[in-house]
Backbone as JSON, one array per atom type, in Angstrom:
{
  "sequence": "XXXXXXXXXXXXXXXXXXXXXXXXXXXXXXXXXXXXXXXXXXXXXXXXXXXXXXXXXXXXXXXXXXXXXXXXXXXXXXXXXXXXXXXXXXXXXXXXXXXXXXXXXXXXXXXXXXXXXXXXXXXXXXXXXXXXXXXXXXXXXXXXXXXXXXXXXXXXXXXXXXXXXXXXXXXXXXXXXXXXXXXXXXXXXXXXXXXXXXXXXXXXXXXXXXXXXXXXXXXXXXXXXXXXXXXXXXXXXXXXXXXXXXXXXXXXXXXXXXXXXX",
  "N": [[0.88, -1.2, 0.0], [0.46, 2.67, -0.93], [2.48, 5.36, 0.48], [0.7, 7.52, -0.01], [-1.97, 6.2, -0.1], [-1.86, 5.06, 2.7], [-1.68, 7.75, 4.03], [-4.37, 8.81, 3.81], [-5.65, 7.58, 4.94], [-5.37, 7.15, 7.57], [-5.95, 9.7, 7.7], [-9.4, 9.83, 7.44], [-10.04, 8.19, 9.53], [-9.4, 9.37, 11.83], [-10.8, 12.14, 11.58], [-13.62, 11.16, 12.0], [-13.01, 10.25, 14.59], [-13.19, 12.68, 15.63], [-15.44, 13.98, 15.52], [-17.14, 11.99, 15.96], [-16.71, 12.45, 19.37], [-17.29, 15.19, 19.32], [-20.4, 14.48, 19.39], [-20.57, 12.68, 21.24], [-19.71, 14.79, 23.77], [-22.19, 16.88, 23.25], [-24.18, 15.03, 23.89], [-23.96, 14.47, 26.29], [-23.7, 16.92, 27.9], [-26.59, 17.84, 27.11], [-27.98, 15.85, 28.22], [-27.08, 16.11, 30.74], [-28.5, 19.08, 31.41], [-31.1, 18.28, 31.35], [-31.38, 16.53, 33.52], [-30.78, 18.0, 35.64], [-32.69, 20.25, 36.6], [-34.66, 18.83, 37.12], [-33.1, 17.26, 39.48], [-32.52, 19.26, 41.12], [-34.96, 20.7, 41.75], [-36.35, 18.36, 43.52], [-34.49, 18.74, 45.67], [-34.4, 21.23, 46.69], [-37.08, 21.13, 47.74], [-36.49, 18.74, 49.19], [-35.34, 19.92, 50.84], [-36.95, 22.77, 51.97], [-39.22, 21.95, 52.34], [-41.44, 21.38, 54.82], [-43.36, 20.43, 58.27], [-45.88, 22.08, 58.57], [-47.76, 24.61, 59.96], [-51.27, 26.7, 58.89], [-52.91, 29.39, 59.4], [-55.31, 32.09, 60.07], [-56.2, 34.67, 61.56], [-58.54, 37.15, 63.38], [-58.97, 40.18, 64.18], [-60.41, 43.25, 65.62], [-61.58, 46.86, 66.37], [-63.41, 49.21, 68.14], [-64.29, 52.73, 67.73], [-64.89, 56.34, 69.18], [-65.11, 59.07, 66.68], [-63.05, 61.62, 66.4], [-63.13, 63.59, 64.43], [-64.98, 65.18, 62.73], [-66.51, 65.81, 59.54], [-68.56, 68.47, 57.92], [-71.16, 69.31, 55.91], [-71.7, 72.29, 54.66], [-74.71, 74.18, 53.1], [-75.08, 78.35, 52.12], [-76.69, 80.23, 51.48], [-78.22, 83.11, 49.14], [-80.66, 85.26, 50.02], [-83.82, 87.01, 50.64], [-84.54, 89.83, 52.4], [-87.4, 90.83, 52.41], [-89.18, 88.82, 51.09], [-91.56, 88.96, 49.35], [-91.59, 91.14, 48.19], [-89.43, 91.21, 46.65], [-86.95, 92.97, 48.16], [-84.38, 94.21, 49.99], [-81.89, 92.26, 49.77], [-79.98, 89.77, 51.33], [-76.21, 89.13, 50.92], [-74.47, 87.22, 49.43], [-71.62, 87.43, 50.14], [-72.23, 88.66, 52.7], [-73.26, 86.72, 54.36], [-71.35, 84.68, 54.49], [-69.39, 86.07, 55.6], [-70.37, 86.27, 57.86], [-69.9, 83.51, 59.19], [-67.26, 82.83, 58.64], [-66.45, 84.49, 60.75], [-67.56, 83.28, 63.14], [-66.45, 80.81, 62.88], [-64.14, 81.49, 63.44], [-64.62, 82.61, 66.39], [-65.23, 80.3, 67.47], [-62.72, 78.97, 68.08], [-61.5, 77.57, 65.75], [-59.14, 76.98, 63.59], [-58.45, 78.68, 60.54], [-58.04, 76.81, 58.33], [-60.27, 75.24, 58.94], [-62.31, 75.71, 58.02], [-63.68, 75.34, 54.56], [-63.66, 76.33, 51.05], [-66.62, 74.49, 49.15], [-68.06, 74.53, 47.2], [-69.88, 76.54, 44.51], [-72.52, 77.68, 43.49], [-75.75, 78.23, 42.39], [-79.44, 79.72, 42.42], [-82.88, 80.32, 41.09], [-85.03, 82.3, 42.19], [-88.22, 82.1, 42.08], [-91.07, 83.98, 42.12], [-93.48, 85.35, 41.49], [-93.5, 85.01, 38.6], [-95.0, 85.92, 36.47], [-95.97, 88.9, 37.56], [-93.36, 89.56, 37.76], [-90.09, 89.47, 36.95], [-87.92, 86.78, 37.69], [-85.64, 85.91, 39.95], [-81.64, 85.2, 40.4], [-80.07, 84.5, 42.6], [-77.13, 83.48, 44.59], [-75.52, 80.92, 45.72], [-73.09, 79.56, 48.25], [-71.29, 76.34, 49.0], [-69.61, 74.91, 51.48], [-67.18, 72.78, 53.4], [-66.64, 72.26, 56.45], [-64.23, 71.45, 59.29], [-65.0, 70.0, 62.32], [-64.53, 68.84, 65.72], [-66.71, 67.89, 67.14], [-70.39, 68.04, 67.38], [-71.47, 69.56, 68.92], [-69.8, 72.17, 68.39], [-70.83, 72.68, 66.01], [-73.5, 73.38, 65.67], [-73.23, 75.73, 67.67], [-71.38, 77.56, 66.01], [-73.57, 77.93, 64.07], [-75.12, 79.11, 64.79], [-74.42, 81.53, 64.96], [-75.09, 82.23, 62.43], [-77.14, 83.53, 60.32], [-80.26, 82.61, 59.96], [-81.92, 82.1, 57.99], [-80.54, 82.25, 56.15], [-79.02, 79.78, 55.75], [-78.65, 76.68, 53.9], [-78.51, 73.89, 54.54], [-77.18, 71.7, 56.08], [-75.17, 69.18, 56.96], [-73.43, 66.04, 57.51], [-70.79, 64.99, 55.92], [-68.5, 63.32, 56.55], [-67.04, 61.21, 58.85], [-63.72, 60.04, 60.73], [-60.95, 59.55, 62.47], [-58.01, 61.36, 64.0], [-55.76, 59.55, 64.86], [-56.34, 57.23, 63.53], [-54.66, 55.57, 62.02], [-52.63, 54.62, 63.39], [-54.13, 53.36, 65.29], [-55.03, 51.24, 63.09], [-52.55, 50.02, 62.85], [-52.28, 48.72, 65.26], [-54.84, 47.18, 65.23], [-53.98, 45.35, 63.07], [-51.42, 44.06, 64.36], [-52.59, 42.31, 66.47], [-54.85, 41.23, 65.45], [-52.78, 39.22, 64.44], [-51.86, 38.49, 66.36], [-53.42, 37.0, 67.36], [-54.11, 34.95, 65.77], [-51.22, 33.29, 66.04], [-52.14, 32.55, 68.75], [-54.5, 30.83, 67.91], [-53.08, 28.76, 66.21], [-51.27, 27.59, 68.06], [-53.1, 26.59, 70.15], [-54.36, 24.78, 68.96], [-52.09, 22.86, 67.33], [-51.26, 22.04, 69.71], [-53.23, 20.24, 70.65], [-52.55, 18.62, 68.91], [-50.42, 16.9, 70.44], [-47.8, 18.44, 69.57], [-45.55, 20.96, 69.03], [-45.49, 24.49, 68.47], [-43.65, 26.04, 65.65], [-41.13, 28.48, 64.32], [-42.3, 31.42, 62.46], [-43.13, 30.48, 58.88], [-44.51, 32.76, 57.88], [-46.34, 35.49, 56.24], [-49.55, 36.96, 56.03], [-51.49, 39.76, 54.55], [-54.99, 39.67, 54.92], [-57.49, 41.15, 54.05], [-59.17, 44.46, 54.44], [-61.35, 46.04, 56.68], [-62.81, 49.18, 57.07], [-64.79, 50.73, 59.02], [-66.72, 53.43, 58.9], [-69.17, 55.07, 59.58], [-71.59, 57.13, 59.88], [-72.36, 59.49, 62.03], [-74.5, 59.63, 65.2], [-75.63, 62.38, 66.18], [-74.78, 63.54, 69.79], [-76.43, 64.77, 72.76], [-76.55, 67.14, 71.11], [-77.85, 70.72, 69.67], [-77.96, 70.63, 66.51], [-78.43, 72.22, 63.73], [-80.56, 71.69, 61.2], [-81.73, 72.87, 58.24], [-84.02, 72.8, 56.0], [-84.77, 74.4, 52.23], [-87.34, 75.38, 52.65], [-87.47, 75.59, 55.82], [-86.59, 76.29, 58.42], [-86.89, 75.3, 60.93], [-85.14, 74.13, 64.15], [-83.42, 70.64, 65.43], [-84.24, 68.65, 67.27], [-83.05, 68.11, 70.65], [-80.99, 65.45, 71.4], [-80.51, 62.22, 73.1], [-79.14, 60.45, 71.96], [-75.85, 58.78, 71.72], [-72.93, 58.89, 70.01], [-72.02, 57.1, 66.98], [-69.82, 54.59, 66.23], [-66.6, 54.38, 65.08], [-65.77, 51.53, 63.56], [-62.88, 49.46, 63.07], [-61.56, 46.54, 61.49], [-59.8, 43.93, 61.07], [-58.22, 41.27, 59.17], [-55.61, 38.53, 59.32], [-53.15, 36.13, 58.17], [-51.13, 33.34, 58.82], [-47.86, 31.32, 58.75], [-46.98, 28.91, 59.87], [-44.21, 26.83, 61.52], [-44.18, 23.47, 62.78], [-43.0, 21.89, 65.21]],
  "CA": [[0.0, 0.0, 0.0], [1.46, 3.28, -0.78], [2.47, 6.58, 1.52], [-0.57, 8.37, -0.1], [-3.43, 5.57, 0.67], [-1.78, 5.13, 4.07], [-2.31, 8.78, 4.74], [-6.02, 9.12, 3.45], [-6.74, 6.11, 6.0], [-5.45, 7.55, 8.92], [-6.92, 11.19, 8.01], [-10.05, 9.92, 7.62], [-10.32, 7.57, 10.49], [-8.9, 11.16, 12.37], [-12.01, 13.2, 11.18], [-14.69, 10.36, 12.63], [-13.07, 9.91, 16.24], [-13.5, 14.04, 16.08], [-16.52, 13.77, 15.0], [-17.96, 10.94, 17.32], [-15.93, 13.01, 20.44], [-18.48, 15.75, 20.01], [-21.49, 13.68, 19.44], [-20.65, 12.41, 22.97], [-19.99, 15.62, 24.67], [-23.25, 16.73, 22.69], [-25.12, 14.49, 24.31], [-23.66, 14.65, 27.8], [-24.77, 18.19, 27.84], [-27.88, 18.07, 27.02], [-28.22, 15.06, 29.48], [-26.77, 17.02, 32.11], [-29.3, 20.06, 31.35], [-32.57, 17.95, 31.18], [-31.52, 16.06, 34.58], [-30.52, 18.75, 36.92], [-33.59, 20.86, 37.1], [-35.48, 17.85, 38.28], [-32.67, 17.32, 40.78], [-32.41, 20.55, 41.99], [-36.23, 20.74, 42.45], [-36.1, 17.77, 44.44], [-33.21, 18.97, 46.54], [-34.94, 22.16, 47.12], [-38.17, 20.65, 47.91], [-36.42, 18.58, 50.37], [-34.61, 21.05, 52.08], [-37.74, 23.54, 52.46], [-40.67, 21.65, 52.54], [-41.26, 21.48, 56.69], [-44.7, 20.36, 58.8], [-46.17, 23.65, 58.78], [-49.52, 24.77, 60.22], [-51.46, 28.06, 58.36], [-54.48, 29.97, 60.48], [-56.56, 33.44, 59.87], [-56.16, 35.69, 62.96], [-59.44, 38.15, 63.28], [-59.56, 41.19, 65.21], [-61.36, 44.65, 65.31], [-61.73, 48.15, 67.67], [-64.33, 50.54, 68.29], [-63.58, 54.33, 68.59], [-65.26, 57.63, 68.65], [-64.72, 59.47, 65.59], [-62.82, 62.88, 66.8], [-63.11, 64.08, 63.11], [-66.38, 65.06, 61.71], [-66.49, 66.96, 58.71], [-69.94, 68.47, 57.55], [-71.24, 69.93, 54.37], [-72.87, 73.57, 54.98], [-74.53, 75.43, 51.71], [-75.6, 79.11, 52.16], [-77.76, 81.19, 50.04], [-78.48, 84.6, 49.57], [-82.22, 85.9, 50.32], [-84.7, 88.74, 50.44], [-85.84, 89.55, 53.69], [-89.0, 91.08, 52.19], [-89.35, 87.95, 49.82], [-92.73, 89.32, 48.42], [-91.21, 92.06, 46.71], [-87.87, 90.9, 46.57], [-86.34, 93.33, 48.65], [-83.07, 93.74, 51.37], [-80.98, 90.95, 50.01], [-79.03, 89.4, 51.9], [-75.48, 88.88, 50.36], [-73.48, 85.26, 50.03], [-70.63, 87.72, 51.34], [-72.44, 88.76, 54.51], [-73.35, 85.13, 55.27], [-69.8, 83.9, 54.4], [-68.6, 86.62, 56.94], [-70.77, 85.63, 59.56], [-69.81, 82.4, 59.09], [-66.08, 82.93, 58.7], [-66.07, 84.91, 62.14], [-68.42, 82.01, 63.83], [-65.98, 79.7, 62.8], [-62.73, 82.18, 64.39], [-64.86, 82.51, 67.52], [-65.41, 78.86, 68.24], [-61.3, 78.96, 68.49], [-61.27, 76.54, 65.43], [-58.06, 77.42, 62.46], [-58.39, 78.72, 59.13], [-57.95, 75.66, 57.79], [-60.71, 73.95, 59.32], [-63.0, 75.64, 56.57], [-63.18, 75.65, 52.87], [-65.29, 76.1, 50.2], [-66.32, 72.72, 48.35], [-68.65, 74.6, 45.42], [-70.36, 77.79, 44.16], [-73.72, 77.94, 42.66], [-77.08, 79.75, 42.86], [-80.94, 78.95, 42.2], [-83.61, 81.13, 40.33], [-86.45, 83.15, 43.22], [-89.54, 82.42, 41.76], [-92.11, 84.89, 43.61], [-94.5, 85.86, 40.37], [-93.22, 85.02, 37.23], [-96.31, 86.81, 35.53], [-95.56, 90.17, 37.7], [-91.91, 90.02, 37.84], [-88.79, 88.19, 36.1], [-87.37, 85.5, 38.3], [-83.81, 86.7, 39.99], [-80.8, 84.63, 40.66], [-79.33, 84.16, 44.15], [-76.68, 83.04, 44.33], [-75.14, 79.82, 46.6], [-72.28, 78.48, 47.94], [-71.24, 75.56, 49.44], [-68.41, 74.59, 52.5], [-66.94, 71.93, 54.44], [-66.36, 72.45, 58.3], [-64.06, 70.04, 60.1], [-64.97, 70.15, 63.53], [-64.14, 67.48, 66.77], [-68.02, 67.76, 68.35], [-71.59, 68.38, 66.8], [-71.91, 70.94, 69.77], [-68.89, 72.98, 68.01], [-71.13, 73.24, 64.64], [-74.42, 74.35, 66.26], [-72.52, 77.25, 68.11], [-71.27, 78.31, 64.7], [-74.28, 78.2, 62.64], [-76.3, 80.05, 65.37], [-74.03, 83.05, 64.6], [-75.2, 82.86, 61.26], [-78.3, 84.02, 59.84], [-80.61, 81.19, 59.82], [-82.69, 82.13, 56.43], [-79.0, 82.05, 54.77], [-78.52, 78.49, 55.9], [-80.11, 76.21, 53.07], [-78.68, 72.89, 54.9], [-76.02, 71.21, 56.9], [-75.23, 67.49, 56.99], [-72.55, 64.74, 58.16], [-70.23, 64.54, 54.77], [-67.82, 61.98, 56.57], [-66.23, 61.24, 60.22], [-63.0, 59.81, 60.5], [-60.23, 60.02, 63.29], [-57.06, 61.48, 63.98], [-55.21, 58.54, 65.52], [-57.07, 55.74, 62.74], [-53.14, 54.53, 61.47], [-51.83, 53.9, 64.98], [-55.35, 52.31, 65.18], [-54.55, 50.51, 62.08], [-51.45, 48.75, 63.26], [-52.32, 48.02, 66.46], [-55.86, 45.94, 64.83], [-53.13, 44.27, 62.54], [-50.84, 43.35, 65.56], [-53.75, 42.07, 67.72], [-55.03, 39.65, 64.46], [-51.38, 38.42, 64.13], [-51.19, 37.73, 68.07], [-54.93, 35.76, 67.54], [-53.58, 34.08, 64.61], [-50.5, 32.56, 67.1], [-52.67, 31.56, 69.43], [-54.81, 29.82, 67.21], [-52.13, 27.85, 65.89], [-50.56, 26.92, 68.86], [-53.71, 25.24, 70.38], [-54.04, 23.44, 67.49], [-51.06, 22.27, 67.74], [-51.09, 21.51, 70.98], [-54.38, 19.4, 70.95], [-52.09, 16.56, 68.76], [-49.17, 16.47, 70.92], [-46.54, 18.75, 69.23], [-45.22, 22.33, 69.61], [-45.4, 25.64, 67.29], [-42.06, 26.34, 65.64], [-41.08, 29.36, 63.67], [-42.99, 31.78, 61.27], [-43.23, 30.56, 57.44], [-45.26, 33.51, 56.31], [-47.24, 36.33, 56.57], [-50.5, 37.82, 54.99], [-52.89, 40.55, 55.07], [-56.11, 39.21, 53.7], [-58.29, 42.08, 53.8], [-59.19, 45.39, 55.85], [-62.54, 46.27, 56.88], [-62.96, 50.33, 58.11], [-66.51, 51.05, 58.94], [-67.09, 54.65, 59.13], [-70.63, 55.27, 60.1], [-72.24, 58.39, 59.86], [-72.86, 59.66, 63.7], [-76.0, 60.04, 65.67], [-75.45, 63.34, 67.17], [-75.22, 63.72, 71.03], [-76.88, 65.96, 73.27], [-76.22, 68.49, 70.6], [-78.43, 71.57, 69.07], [-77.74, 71.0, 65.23], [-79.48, 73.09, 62.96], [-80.63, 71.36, 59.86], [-81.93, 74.22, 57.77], [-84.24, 72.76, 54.74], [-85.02, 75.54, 51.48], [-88.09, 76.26, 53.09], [-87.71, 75.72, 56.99], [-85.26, 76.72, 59.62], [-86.64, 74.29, 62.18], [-83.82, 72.84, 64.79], [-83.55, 69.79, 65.39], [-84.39, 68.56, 68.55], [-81.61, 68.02, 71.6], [-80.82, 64.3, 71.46], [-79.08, 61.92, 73.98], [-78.16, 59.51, 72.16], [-74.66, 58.4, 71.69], [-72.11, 58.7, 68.19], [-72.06, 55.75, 66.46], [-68.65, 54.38, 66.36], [-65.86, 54.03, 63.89], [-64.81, 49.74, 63.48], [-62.11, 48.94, 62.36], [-61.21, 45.24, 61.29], [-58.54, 43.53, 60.18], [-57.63, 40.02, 58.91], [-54.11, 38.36, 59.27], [-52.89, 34.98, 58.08], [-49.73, 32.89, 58.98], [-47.79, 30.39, 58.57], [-45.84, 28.11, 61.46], [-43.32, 25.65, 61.2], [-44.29, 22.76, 63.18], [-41.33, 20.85, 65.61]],
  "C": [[0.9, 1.23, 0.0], [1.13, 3.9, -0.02], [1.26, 7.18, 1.64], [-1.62, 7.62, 0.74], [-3.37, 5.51, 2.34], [-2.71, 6.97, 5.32], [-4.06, 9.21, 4.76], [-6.63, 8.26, 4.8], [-6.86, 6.74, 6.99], [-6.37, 9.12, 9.11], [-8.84, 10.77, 8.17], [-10.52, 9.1, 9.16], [-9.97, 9.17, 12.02], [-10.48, 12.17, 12.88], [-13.08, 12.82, 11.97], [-14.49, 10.51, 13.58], [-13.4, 11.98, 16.47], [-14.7, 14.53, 15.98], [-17.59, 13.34, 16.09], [-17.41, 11.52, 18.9], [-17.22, 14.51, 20.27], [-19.84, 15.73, 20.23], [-21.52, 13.6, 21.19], [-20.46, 13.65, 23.79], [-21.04, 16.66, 24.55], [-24.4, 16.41, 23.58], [-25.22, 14.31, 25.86], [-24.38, 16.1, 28.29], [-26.18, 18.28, 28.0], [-28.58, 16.9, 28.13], [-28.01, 15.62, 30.86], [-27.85, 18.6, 32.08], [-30.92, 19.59, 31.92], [-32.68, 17.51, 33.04], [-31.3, 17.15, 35.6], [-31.3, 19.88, 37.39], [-34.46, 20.08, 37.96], [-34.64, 17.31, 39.61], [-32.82, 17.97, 41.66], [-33.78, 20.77, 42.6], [-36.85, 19.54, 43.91], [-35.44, 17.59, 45.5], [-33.68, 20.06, 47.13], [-36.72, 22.11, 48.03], [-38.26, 19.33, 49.82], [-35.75, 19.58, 51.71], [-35.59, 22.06, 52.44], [-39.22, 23.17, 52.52], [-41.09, 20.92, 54.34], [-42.5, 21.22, 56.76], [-44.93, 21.64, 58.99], [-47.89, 23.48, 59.33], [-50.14, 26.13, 59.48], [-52.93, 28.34, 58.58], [-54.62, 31.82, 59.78], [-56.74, 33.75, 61.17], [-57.29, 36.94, 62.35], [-58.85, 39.26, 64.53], [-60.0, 42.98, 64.95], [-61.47, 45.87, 66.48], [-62.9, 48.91, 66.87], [-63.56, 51.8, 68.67], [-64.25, 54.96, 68.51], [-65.13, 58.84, 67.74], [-64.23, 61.03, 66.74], [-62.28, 63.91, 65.77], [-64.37, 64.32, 62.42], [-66.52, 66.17, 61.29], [-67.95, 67.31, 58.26], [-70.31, 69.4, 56.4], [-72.31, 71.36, 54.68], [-73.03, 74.29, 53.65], [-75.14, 76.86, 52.6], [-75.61, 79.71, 51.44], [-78.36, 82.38, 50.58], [-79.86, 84.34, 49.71], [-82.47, 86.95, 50.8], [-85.19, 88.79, 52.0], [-87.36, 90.09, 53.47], [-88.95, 90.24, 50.24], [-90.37, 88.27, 48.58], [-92.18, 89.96, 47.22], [-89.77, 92.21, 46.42], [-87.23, 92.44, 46.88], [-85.3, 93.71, 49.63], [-82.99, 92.87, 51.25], [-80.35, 91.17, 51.05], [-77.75, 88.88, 51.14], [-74.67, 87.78, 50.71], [-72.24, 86.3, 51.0], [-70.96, 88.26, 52.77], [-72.55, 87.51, 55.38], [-71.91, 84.53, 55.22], [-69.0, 85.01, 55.45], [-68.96, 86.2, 58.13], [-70.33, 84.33, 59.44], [-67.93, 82.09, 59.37], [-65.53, 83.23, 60.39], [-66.81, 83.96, 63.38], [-66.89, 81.21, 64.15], [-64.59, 79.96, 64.0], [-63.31, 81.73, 66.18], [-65.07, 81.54, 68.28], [-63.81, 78.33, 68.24], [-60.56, 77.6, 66.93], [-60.19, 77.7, 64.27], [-58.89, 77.61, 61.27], [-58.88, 77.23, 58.26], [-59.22, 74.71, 57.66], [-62.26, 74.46, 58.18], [-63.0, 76.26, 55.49], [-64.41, 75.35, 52.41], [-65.25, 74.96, 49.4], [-67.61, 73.16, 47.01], [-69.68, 75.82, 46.13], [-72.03, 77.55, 43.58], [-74.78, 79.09, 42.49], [-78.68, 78.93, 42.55], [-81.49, 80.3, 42.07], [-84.77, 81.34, 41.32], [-87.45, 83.09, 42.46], [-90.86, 82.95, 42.68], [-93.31, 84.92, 42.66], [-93.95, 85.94, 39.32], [-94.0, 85.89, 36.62], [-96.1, 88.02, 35.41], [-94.38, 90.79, 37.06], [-91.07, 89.41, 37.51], [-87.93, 87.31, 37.73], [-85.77, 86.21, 38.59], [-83.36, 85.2, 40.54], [-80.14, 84.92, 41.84], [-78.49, 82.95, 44.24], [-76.25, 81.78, 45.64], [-73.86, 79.36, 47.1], [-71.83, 77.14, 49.01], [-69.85, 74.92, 50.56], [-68.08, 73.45, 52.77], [-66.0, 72.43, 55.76], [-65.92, 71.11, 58.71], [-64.41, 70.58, 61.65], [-64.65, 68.82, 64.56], [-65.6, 67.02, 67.11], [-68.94, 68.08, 67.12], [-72.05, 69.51, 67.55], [-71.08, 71.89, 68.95], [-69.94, 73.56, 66.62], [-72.25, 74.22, 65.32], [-73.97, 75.68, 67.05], [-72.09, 78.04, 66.86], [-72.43, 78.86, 63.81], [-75.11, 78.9, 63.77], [-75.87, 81.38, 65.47], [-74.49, 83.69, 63.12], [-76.7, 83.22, 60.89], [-79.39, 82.68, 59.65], [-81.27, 80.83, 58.09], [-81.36, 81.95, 55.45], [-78.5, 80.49, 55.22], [-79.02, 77.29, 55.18], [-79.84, 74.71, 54.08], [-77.4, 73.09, 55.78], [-75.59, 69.89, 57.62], [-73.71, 66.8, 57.12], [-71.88, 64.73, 56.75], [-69.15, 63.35, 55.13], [-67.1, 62.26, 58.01], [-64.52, 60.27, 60.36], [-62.14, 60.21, 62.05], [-58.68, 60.31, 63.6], [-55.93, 60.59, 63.92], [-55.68, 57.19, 64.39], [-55.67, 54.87, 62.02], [-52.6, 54.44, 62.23], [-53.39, 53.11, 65.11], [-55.41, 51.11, 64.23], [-53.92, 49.19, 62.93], [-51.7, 47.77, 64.44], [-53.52, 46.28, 66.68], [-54.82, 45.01, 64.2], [-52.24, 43.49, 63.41], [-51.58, 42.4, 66.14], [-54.24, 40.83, 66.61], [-54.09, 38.92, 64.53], [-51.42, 37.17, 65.26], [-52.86, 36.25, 67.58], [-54.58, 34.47, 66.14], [-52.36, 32.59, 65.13], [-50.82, 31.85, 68.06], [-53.36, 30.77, 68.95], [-53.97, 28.63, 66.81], [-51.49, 26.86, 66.8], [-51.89, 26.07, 69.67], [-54.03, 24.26, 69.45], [-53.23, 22.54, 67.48], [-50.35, 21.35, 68.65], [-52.02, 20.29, 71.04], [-53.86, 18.11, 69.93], [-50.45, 16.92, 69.23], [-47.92, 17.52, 70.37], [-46.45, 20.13, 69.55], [-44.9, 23.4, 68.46], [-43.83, 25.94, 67.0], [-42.4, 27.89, 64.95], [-41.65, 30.08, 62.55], [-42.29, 31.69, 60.16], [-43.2, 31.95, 56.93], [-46.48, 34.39, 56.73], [-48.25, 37.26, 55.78], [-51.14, 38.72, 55.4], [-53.53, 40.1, 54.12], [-57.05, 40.24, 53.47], [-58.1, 42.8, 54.94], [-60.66, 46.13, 55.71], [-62.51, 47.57, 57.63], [-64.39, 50.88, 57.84], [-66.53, 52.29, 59.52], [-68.67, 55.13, 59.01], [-70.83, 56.98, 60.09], [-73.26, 58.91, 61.42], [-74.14, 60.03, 63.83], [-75.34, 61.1, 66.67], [-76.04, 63.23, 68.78], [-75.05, 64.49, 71.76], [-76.41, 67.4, 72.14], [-77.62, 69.21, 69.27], [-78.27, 71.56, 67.62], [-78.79, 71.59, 64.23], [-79.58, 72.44, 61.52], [-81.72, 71.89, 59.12], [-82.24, 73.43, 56.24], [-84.44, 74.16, 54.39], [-86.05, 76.26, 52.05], [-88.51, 76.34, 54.81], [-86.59, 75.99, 57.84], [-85.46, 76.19, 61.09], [-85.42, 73.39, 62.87], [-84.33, 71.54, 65.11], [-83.37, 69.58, 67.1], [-83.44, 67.9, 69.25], [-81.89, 66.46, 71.92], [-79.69, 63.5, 72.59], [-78.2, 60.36, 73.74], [-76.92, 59.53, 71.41], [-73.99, 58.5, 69.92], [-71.72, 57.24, 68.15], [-70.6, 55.35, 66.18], [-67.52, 53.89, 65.15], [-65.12, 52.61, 64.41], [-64.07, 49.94, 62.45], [-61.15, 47.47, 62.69], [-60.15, 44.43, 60.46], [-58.44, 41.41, 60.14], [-56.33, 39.4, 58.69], [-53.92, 36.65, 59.13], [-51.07, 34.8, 58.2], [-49.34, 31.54, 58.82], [-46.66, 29.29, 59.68], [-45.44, 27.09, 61.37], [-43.99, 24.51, 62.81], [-43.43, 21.39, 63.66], [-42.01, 19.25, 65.69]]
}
């Protein structure tokens, strides 16, 4: 055989083992890819999968709202309505009202206007053209329902068209917060642990922690012992001196956990 055929033999026999050399590390690869997620999941699965126990802790508070904001409109008017004469001007009622508010020691702040309008005096269309009076509308925060009635009895009563509860709320309600979420947590721990207890074993360390929901019930108060003046379009009757009690702001909370079990 000559030099040449010799060499063709060995080159090609050369080419194949290089050939079949990455076939096999090819296939090692991809063997080593497919198997070691299902290891690893099984390795991870044993190392963190623990007897665990997992409970729903309730709990809830009552408070007295020491926030109640209220919606006051006032409107101009005639004091001789017949013949529409001696308005009364939104800026005289918005002064008395402004200096009410100073003299009951309450801030600037505590009112603002929340809308403008007006409404059309019909007395005798036939006689006389229909005038515009105009309206506007506030919110008053005050602490008490006694604090409003002292205000609005500085004001004019015919300039008062209403005056109603727009929402109560209390200073302190996110330290109130936490303390309902604490207080579920703790009822959540004890749950668990008699549980626990009632087959023989003992609560270990927290898994896991949820908030499942939050329940804040803001109620709209029943004024007590207090004079409020609720001033329909066509009456300026008070409202009679009541004793019973403000209805109370709940707030509820839900807390779930999770406890390793020794």
């Amino acid at each position: 055989m000559s030099d040449r055929a010799v060499w063709f033999i060995i080159r090609f026999i050369f080419i194949h083992l290089e050939a079949m050399k990455k076939i096999f590390l090819l296939g090692a690869l991809l063997t080593s890819s497919l198997l070691t997620p299902a290891f690893s999941q099984v390795k991870t699965e044993q190392l963190y999968q623990v007897p665990n126990i997992e409970v729903a802790g309730f709990a809830e508070m009552e408070v007295v709202p020491d926030e109640i904001y209220f919606n006051i409109s006032l409107r101009e008017y005639f004091q001789d309505e017949k013949n529409q004469k001696d308005k009364v001007n939104i800026s005289t009622l918005e002064k008395q009202l402004i200096k009410a508010v100073a003299d009951a020691g309450l801030p600037k702040e505590a009112l603002s206007i929340s809308g403008v309008g007006g409404y059309q005096n019909y007395v005798d269309k036939k006689k006389k053209p229909a005038t515009f009076l105009e309206a506007k509308q506030y919110e008053l925060k005050v602490s008490s329902a006694e604090k409003l009635d002292g205000i609005l009895s500085k004001v004019e009563s015919r300039g008062v068209q209403y005056a109603n509860v727009a929402r109560v709320d209390h200073s302190k309600r996110e330290e109130f917060k936490k303390q309902v979420k604490i207080d579920a947590l703790k009822a959540a721990k004890v749950k668990a642990e008699y549980l626990v207890a009632s087959l023989d074993q003992k609560l270990g360390k927290v898994l896991e922690i949820k908030e499942l929901d939050e329940n804040l019930y803001f109620p709209q108060p029943v004024f007590a012992k207090a004079n409020v003046r609720a001033f329909a379009a066509e009456s300026a009757d008070a409202v009679q001196d009541s004793d019973v009690q403000y209805q109370k702001i709940k707030i509820s909370y839900r807390m779930q956990a999770a406890f390793e079990i020794k």
